[in-house]
mmCIF file of C-alpha atoms in Angstrom:
data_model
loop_
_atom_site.group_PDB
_atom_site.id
_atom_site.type_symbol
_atom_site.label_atom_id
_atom_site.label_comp_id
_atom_site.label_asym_id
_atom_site.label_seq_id
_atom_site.Cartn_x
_atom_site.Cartn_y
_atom_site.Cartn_z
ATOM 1 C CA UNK V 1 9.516 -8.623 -10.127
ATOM 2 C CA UNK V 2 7.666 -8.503 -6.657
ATOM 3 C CA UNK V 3 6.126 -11.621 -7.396
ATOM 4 C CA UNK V 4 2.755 -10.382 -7.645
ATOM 5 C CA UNK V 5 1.711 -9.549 -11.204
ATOM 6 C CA UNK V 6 -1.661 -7.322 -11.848
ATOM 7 C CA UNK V 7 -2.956 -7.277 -15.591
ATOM 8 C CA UNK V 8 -4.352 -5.121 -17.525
ATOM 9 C CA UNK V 9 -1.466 -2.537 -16.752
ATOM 10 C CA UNK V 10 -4.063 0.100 -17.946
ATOM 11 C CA UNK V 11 -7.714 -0.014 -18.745
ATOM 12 C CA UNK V 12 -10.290 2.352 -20.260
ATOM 13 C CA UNK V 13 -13.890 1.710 -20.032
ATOM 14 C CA UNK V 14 -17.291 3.320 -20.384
ATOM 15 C CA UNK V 15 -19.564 3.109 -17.876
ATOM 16 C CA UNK V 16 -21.943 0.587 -19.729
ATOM 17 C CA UNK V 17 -18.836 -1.885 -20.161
ATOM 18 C CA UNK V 18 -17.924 -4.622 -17.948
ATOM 19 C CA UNK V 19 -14.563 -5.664 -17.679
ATOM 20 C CA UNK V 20 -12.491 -7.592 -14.802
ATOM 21 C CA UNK V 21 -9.201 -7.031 -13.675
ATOM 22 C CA UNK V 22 -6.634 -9.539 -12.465
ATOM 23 C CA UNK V 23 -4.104 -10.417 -10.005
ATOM 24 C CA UNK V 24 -1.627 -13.733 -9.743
ATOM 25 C CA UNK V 25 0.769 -14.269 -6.774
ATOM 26 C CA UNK V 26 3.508 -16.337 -6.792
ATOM 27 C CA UNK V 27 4.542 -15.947 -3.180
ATOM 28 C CA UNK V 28 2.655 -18.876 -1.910
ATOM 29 C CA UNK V 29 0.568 -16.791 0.581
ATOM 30 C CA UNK V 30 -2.587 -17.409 1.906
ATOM 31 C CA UNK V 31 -4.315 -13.776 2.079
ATOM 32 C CA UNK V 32 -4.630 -11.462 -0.917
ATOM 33 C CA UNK V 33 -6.334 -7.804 -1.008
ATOM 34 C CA UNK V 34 -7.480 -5.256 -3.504
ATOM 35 C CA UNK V 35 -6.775 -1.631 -2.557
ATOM 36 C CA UNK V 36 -8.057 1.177 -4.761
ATOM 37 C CA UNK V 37 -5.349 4.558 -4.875
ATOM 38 C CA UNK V 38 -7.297 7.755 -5.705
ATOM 39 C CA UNK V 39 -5.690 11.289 -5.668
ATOM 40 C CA UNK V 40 -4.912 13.267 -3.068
ATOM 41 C CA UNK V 41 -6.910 10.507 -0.787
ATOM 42 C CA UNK V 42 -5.059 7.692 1.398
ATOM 43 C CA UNK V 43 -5.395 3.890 -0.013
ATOM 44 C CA UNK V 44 -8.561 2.123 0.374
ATOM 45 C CA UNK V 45 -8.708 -1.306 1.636
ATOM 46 C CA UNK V 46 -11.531 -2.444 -0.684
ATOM 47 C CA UNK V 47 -11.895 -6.301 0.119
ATOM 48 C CA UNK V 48 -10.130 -9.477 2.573
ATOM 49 C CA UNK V 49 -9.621 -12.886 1.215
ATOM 50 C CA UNK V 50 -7.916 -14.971 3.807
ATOM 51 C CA UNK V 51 -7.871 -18.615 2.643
ATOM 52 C CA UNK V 52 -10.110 -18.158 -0.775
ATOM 53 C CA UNK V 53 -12.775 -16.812 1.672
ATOM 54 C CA UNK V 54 -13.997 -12.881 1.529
ATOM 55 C CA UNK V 55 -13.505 -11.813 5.450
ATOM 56 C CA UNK V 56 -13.686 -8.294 4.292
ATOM 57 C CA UNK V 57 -15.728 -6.648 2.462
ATOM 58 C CA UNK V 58 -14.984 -2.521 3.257
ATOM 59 C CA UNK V 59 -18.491 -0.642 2.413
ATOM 60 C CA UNK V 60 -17.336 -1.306 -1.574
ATOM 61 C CA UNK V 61 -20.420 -0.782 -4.024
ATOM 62 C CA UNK V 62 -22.252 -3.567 -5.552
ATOM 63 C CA UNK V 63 -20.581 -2.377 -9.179
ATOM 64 C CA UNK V 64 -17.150 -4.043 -8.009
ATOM 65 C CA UNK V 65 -17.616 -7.418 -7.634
ATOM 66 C CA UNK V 66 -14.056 -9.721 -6.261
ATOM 67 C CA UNK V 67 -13.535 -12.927 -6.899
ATOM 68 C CA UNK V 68 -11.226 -15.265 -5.343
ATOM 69 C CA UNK V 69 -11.178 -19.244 -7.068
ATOM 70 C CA UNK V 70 -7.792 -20.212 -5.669
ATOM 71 C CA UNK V 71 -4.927 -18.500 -2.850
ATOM 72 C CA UNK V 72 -3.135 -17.331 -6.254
ATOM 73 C CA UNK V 73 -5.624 -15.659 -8.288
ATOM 74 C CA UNK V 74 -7.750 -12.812 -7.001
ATOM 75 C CA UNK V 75 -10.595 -10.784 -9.835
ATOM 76 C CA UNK V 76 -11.852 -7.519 -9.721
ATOM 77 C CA UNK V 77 -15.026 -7.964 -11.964
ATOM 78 C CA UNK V 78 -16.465 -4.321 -12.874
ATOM 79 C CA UNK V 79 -19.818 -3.343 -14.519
ATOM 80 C CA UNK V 80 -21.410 0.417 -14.643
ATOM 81 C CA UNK V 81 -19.038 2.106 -13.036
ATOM 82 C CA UNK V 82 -18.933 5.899 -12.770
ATOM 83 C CA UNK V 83 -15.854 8.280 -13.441
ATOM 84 C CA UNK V 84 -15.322 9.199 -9.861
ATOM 85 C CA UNK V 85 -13.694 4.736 -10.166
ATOM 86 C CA UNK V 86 -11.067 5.952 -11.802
ATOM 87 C CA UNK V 87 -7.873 5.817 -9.895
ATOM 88 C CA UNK V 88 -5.128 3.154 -9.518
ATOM 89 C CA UNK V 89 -6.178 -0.268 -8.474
ATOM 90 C CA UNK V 90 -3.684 -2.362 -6.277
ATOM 91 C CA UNK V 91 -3.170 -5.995 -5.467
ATOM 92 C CA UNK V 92 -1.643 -7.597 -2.586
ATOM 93 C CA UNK V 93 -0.905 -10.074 -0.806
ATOM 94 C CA UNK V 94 0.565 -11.834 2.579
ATOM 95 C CA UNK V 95 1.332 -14.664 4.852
ATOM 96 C CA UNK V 96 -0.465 -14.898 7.365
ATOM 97 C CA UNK V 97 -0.456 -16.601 10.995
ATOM 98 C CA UNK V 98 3.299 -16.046 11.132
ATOM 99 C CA UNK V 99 3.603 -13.250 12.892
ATOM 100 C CA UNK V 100 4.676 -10.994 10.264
ATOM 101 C CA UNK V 101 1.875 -8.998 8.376
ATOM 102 C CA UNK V 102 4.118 -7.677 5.705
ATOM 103 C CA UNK V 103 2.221 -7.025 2.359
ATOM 104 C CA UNK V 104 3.592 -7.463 -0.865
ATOM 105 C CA UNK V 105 1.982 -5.279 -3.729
ATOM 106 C CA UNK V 106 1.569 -5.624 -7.400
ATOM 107 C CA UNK V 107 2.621 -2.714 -9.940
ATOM 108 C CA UNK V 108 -1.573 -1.768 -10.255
ATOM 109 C CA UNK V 109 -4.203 -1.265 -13.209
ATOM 110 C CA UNK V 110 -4.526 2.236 -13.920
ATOM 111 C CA UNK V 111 -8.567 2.180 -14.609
ATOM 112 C CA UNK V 112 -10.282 5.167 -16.155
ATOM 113 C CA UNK V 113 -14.147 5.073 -16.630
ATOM 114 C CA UNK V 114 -14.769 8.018 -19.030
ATOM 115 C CA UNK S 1 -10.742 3.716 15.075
ATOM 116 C CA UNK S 2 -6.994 3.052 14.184
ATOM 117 C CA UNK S 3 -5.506 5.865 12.082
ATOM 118 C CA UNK S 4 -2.129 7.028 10.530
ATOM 119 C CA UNK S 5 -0.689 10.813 9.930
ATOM 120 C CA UNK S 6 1.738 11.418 8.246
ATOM 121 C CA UNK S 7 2.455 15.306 8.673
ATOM 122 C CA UNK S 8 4.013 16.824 5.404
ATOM 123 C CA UNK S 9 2.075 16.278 2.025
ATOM 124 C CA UNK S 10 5.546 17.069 0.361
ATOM 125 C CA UNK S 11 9.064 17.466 1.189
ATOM 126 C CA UNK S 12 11.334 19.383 -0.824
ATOM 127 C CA UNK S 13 15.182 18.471 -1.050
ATOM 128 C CA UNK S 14 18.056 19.501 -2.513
ATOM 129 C CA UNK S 15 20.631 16.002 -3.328
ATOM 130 C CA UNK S 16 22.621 14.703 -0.710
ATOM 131 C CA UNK S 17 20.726 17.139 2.217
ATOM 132 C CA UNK S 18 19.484 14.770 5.011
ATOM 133 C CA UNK S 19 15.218 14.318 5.023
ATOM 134 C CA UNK S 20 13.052 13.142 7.825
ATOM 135 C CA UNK S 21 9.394 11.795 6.725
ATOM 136 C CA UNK S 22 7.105 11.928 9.630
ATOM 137 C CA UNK S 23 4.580 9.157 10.528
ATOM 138 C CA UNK S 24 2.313 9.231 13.566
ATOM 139 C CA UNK S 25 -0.158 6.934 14.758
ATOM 140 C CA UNK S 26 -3.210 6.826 17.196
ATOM 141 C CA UNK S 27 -2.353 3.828 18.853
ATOM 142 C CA UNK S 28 0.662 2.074 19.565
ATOM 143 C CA UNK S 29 -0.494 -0.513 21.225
ATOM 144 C CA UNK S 30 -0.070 -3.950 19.638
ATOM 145 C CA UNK S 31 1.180 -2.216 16.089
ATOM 146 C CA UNK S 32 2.851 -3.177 13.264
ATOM 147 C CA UNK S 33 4.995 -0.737 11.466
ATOM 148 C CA UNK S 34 5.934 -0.033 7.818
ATOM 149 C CA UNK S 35 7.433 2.126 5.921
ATOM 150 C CA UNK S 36 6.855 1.455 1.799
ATOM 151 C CA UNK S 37 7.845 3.839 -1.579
ATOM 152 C CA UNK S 38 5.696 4.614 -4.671
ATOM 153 C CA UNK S 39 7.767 5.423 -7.656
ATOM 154 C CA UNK S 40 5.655 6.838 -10.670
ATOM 155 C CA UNK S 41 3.575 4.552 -12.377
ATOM 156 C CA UNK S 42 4.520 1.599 -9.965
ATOM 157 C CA UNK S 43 3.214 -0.135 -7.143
ATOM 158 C CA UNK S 44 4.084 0.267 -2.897
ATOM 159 C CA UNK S 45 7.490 -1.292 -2.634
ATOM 160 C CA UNK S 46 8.323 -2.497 1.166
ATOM 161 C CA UNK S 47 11.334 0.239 2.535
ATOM 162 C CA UNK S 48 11.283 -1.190 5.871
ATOM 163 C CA UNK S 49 9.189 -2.720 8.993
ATOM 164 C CA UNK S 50 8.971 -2.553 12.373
ATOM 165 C CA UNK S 51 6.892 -6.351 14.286
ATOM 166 C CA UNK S 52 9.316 -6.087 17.564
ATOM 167 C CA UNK S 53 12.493 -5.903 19.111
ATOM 168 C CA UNK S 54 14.962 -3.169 18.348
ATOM 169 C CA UNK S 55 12.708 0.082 17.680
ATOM 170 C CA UNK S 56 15.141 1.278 14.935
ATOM 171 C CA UNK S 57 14.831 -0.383 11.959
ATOM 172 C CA UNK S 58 17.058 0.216 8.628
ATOM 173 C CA UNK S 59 16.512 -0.222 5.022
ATOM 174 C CA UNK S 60 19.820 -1.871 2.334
ATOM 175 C CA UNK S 61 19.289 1.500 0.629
ATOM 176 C CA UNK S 62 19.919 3.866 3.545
ATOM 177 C CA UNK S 63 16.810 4.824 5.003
ATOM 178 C CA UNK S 64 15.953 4.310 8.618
ATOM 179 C CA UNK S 65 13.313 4.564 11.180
ATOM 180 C CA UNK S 66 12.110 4.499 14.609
ATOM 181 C CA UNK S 67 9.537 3.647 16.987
ATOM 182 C CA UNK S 68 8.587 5.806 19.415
ATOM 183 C CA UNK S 69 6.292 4.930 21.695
ATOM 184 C CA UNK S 70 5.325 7.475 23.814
ATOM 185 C CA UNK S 71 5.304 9.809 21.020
ATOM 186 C CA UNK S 72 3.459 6.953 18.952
ATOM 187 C CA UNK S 73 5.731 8.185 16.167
ATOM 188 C CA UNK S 74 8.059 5.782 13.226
ATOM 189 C CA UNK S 75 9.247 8.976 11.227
ATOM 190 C CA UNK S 76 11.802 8.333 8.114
ATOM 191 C CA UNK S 77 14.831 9.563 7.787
ATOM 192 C CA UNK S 78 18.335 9.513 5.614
ATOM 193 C CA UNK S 79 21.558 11.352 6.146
ATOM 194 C CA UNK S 80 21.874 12.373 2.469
ATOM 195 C CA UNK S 81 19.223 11.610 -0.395
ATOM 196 C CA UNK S 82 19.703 11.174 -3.893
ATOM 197 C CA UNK S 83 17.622 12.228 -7.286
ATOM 198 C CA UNK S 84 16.722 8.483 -7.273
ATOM 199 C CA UNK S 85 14.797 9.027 -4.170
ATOM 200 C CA UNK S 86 12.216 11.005 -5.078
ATOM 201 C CA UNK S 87 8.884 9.222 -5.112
ATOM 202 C CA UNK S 88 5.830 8.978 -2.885
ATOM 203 C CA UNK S 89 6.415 7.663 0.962
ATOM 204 C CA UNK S 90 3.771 5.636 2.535
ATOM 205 C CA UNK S 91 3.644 4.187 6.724
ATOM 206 C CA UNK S 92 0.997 1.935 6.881
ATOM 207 C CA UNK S 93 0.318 -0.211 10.237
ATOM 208 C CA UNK S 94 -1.866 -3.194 10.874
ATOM 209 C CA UNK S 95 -2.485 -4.469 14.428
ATOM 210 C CA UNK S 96 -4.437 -7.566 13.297
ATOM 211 C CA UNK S 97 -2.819 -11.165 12.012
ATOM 212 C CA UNK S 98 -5.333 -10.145 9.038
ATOM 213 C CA UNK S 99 -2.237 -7.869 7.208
ATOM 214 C CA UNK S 100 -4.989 -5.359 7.098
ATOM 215 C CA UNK S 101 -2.762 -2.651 6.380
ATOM 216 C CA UNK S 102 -4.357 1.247 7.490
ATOM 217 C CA UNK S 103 -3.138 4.034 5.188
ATOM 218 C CA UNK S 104 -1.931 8.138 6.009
ATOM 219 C CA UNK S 105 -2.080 10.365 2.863
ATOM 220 C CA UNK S 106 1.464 9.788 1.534
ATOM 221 C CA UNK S 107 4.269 11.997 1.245
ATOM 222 C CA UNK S 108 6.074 13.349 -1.919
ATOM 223 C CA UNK S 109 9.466 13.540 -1.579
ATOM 224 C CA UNK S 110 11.110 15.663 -4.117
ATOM 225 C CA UNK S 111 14.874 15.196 -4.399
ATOM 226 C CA UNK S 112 16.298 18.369 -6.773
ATOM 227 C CA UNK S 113 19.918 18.613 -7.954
#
């Protein structure tokens, strides 16, 4: 248990569905982040929420859409996305202002868009 | 712009040889260091960290690593590996209180009998 829990596990959707994927911490940190893990490329830092507020925002198409309503609960809402979005999403998260930056991951939705 | 190499896509053992993952960086000014682990199917899992102080820094399970400065290099190693050990090998850094953590491509270590 890393204390950061991502759900759905898997998910397979057609590029006319939308569907949203979720991520909890129970660390009691103040910064969460979605990365997205693609083959044979290094992980993307998608989006920043520091606080509940987006300070990041890395070039990510309109099509993924986060949303953060408390410091535990971070959304990845999803709508027409193309197969070249499949890959492994990741949550994280960390406490900031203290000097140590460490990140603490969730176990990832394995998204295929087919 | 801040960026991370590490040099060897995969690394071939045999069990109980010693392995050295190699991690450079661009900058090494103001960095913070990590080392974290993949296993199949799973998410990053943190081995170990360097924020400041002593530039060798050692995981419970037997890994180790260290800062080099001038050589802006925190490369991996272990005196003997086990089967257990084989997964993917990520060394992040962040120089920001953001946790903004920059990525290299990963290596595969690959721990045979």
């Amino acid at each position: 248990e890393t204390g950061v829990t991502q759900t759905p596990r898997h998910l397979v959707m057609g590029m006319t569905n939308k569907k949203s994927l979720k991520c909890e911490q129970h660390l009691g940190h103040n910064a969460m982040y979605w990365y997205k893990q693609s083959a044979k490329k290094p992980l993307e830092l998608m989006f920043v929420y520091n606080f509940k507020e987006q300070t990041e925002n890395n070039s990510v198409p309109s099509r993924f859409s986060p949303e953060c309503p408390n410091s535990s609960h971070l959304f990845l809402h999803l709508h027409t996305l193309q197969p070249e979005d499949s890959a492994l999403y990741l949550c994280a998260s960390s406490q900031l202002l203290q000097g140590n930056t460490e990140a603490f991951f969730g176990q990832g939705t394995r998204l295929t868009v087919v | 712009a801040q960026s991370v190499t590490q040099l060897d896509s995969q690394v071939p053992v045999f069990e109980e040889a010693p392995v050295e993952l190699r991690c450079n960086y661009s900058s090494s000014v103001s960095v913070y260091l990590f080392w974290y682990v993949q296993y199949p199917n799973q998410g990053l899992q943190l081995l170990l960290k360097y924020l400041s102080g002593s530039t060798l820094v050692e995981s419970i399970n037997g890994f180790e690593a260290e800062f080099n400065k001038s050589q802006t290099s925190f490369h991996l190693r272990k005196p003997s590996v086990h089967i257990s050990d084989t997964a993917e090998y990520f060394c992040p850094r962040t120089s920001t209180s953001y946790g903004k953590l920059t990525f290299g491509q990963g290596t595969i270590l690959t721990v045979h009998p």
